[in-house]
Amino acid sequence: MINTLMTRARASIAKRKHYNRLVAEIDSFTSRDLADMRADRSEMLYQVHKQIYG
């Protein structure tokens, strides 16, 4: 039981770290970078959240 909780906690922490890393990368893009990529910051953040957390 404790092993299961620890496994879940580690998986959750790993997901959060990955999510935070991707969000930081998206936030580092300038408006010009986004325009060049024809991307929308909010849509990218939505897709990252959806990909990581389902």
N, C-alpha and C. Protein backbone atom coordinates (compact mmCIF):
# COMPACT_ATOMS: atom_id res chain seq x y z
N MET A 1 0.83 -1.19 0.00
CA MET A 1 0.00 0.00 0.00
C MET A 1 0.88 1.26 0.00
N ILE A 2 1.85 1.30 0.87
CA ILE A 2 2.75 2.46 0.91
C ILE A 2 3.54 2.55 -0.38
N ASN A 3 3.92 1.39 -0.92
CA ASN A 3 4.65 1.36 -2.18
C ASN A 3 3.81 1.97 -3.30
N THR A 4 2.53 1.67 -3.32
CA THR A 4 1.63 2.22 -4.33
C THR A 4 1.52 3.74 -4.20
N LEU A 5 1.41 4.22 -2.97
CA LEU A 5 1.33 5.66 -2.74
C LEU A 5 2.61 6.36 -3.18
N MET A 6 3.74 5.77 -2.89
CA MET A 6 5.02 6.35 -3.29
C MET A 6 5.15 6.36 -4.81
N THR A 7 4.72 5.30 -5.46
CA THR A 7 4.78 5.24 -6.92
C THR A 7 3.90 6.31 -7.53
N ARG A 8 2.69 6.46 -6.99
CA ARG A 8 1.79 7.50 -7.50
C ARG A 8 2.36 8.90 -7.27
N ALA A 9 2.94 9.12 -6.12
CA ALA A 9 3.53 10.43 -5.80
C ALA A 9 4.67 10.74 -6.76
N ARG A 10 5.53 9.75 -7.00
CA ARG A 10 6.66 9.97 -7.92
C ARG A 10 6.16 10.27 -9.34
N ALA A 11 5.14 9.55 -9.78
CA ALA A 11 4.58 9.77 -11.11
C ALA A 11 3.97 11.17 -11.20
N SER A 12 3.27 11.57 -10.16
CA SER A 12 2.66 12.90 -10.14
C SER A 12 3.72 14.00 -10.16
N ILE A 13 4.77 13.82 -9.40
CA ILE A 13 5.86 14.80 -9.37
C ILE A 13 6.53 14.88 -10.73
N ALA A 14 6.73 13.74 -11.37
CA ALA A 14 7.36 13.71 -12.69
C ALA A 14 6.49 14.43 -13.72
N LYS A 15 5.18 14.20 -13.66
CA LYS A 15 4.27 14.89 -14.58
C LYS A 15 4.33 16.40 -14.36
N ARG A 16 4.30 16.82 -13.10
CA ARG A 16 4.32 18.24 -12.79
C ARG A 16 5.62 18.89 -13.26
N LYS A 17 6.75 18.20 -13.07
CA LYS A 17 8.04 18.72 -13.53
C LYS A 17 8.04 18.89 -15.05
N HIS A 18 7.55 17.89 -15.76
CA HIS A 18 7.48 17.95 -17.22
C HIS A 18 6.57 19.09 -17.66
N TYR A 19 5.42 19.20 -17.04
CA TYR A 19 4.47 20.27 -17.36
C TYR A 19 5.10 21.64 -17.13
N ASN A 20 5.73 21.83 -15.97
CA ASN A 20 6.36 23.12 -15.65
C ASN A 20 7.46 23.46 -16.64
N ARG A 21 8.23 22.45 -17.06
CA ARG A 21 9.31 22.68 -18.02
C ARG A 21 8.73 23.16 -19.36
N LEU A 22 7.67 22.52 -19.82
CA LEU A 22 7.05 22.91 -21.08
C LEU A 22 6.41 24.29 -21.00
N VAL A 23 5.76 24.58 -19.89
CA VAL A 23 5.14 25.90 -19.71
C VAL A 23 6.21 26.98 -19.72
N ALA A 24 7.32 26.73 -19.04
CA ALA A 24 8.41 27.71 -19.02
C ALA A 24 8.95 27.94 -20.43
N GLU A 25 9.05 26.88 -21.20
CA GLU A 25 9.53 27.03 -22.58
C GLU A 25 8.55 27.85 -23.42
N ILE A 26 7.26 27.56 -23.29
CA ILE A 26 6.25 28.32 -24.02
C ILE A 26 6.27 29.79 -23.58
N ASP A 27 6.38 30.03 -22.29
CA ASP A 27 6.41 31.40 -21.78
C ASP A 27 7.65 32.17 -22.24
N SER A 28 8.69 31.44 -22.59
CA SER A 28 9.92 32.12 -23.02
C SER A 28 9.82 32.64 -24.46
N PHE A 29 8.84 32.18 -25.22
CA PHE A 29 8.66 32.66 -26.58
C PHE A 29 8.17 34.10 -26.58
N THR A 30 8.75 34.90 -27.42
CA THR A 30 8.28 36.28 -27.57
C THR A 30 7.05 36.26 -28.48
N SER A 31 6.36 37.38 -28.51
CA SER A 31 5.20 37.50 -29.41
C SER A 31 5.64 37.30 -30.85
N ARG A 32 6.82 37.79 -31.16
CA ARG A 32 7.36 37.63 -32.51
C ARG A 32 7.62 36.16 -32.84
N ASP A 33 8.20 35.42 -31.88
CA ASP A 33 8.42 33.98 -32.08
C ASP A 33 7.10 33.26 -32.36
N LEU A 34 6.09 33.60 -31.58
CA LEU A 34 4.79 32.96 -31.77
C LEU A 34 4.19 33.32 -33.12
N ALA A 35 4.34 34.57 -33.52
CA ALA A 35 3.82 35.00 -34.82
C ALA A 35 4.53 34.26 -35.95
N ASP A 36 5.86 34.09 -35.81
CA ASP A 36 6.62 33.36 -36.82
C ASP A 36 6.17 31.91 -36.93
N MET A 37 5.79 31.33 -35.79
CA MET A 37 5.33 29.94 -35.78
C MET A 37 3.84 29.82 -36.09
N ARG A 38 3.18 30.98 -36.21
CA ARG A 38 1.73 31.02 -36.37
C ARG A 38 1.05 30.23 -35.25
N ALA A 39 1.47 30.54 -34.02
CA ALA A 39 0.99 29.82 -32.85
C ALA A 39 0.32 30.78 -31.88
N ASP A 40 -0.52 30.22 -31.05
CA ASP A 40 -1.23 30.98 -30.03
C ASP A 40 -0.79 30.43 -28.66
N ARG A 41 -0.29 31.29 -27.81
CA ARG A 41 0.24 30.86 -26.51
C ARG A 41 -0.80 30.09 -25.69
N SER A 42 -2.00 30.61 -25.62
CA SER A 42 -3.03 29.95 -24.80
C SER A 42 -3.39 28.58 -25.36
N GLU A 43 -3.43 28.46 -26.66
CA GLU A 43 -3.72 27.15 -27.28
C GLU A 43 -2.58 26.17 -27.00
N MET A 44 -1.35 26.65 -27.06
CA MET A 44 -0.21 25.78 -26.77
C MET A 44 -0.27 25.30 -25.32
N LEU A 45 -0.57 26.20 -24.40
CA LEU A 45 -0.68 25.82 -22.99
C LEU A 45 -1.80 24.81 -22.77
N TYR A 46 -2.91 25.02 -23.45
CA TYR A 46 -4.03 24.09 -23.36
C TYR A 46 -3.62 22.70 -23.85
N GLN A 47 -2.94 22.66 -24.99
CA GLN A 47 -2.52 21.38 -25.56
C GLN A 47 -1.51 20.67 -24.67
N VAL A 48 -0.61 21.42 -24.06
CA VAL A 48 0.37 20.82 -23.15
C VAL A 48 -0.35 20.21 -21.94
N HIS A 49 -1.28 20.95 -21.38
CA HIS A 49 -2.04 20.43 -20.22
C HIS A 49 -2.80 19.18 -20.62
N LYS A 50 -3.43 19.22 -21.76
CA LYS A 50 -4.20 18.07 -22.24
C LYS A 50 -3.29 16.86 -22.47
N GLN A 51 -2.10 17.09 -23.02
CA GLN A 51 -1.17 16.00 -23.29
C GLN A 51 -0.64 15.37 -22.00
N ILE A 52 -0.32 16.19 -21.03
CA ILE A 52 0.27 15.68 -19.78
C ILE A 52 -0.80 15.05 -18.86
N TYR A 53 -1.91 15.72 -18.70
CA TYR A 53 -2.90 15.29 -17.72
C TYR A 53 -4.13 14.61 -18.32
N GLY A 54 -4.23 14.62 -19.61
CA GLY A 54 -5.35 13.93 -20.24
C GLY A 54 -6.59 14.72 -20.37
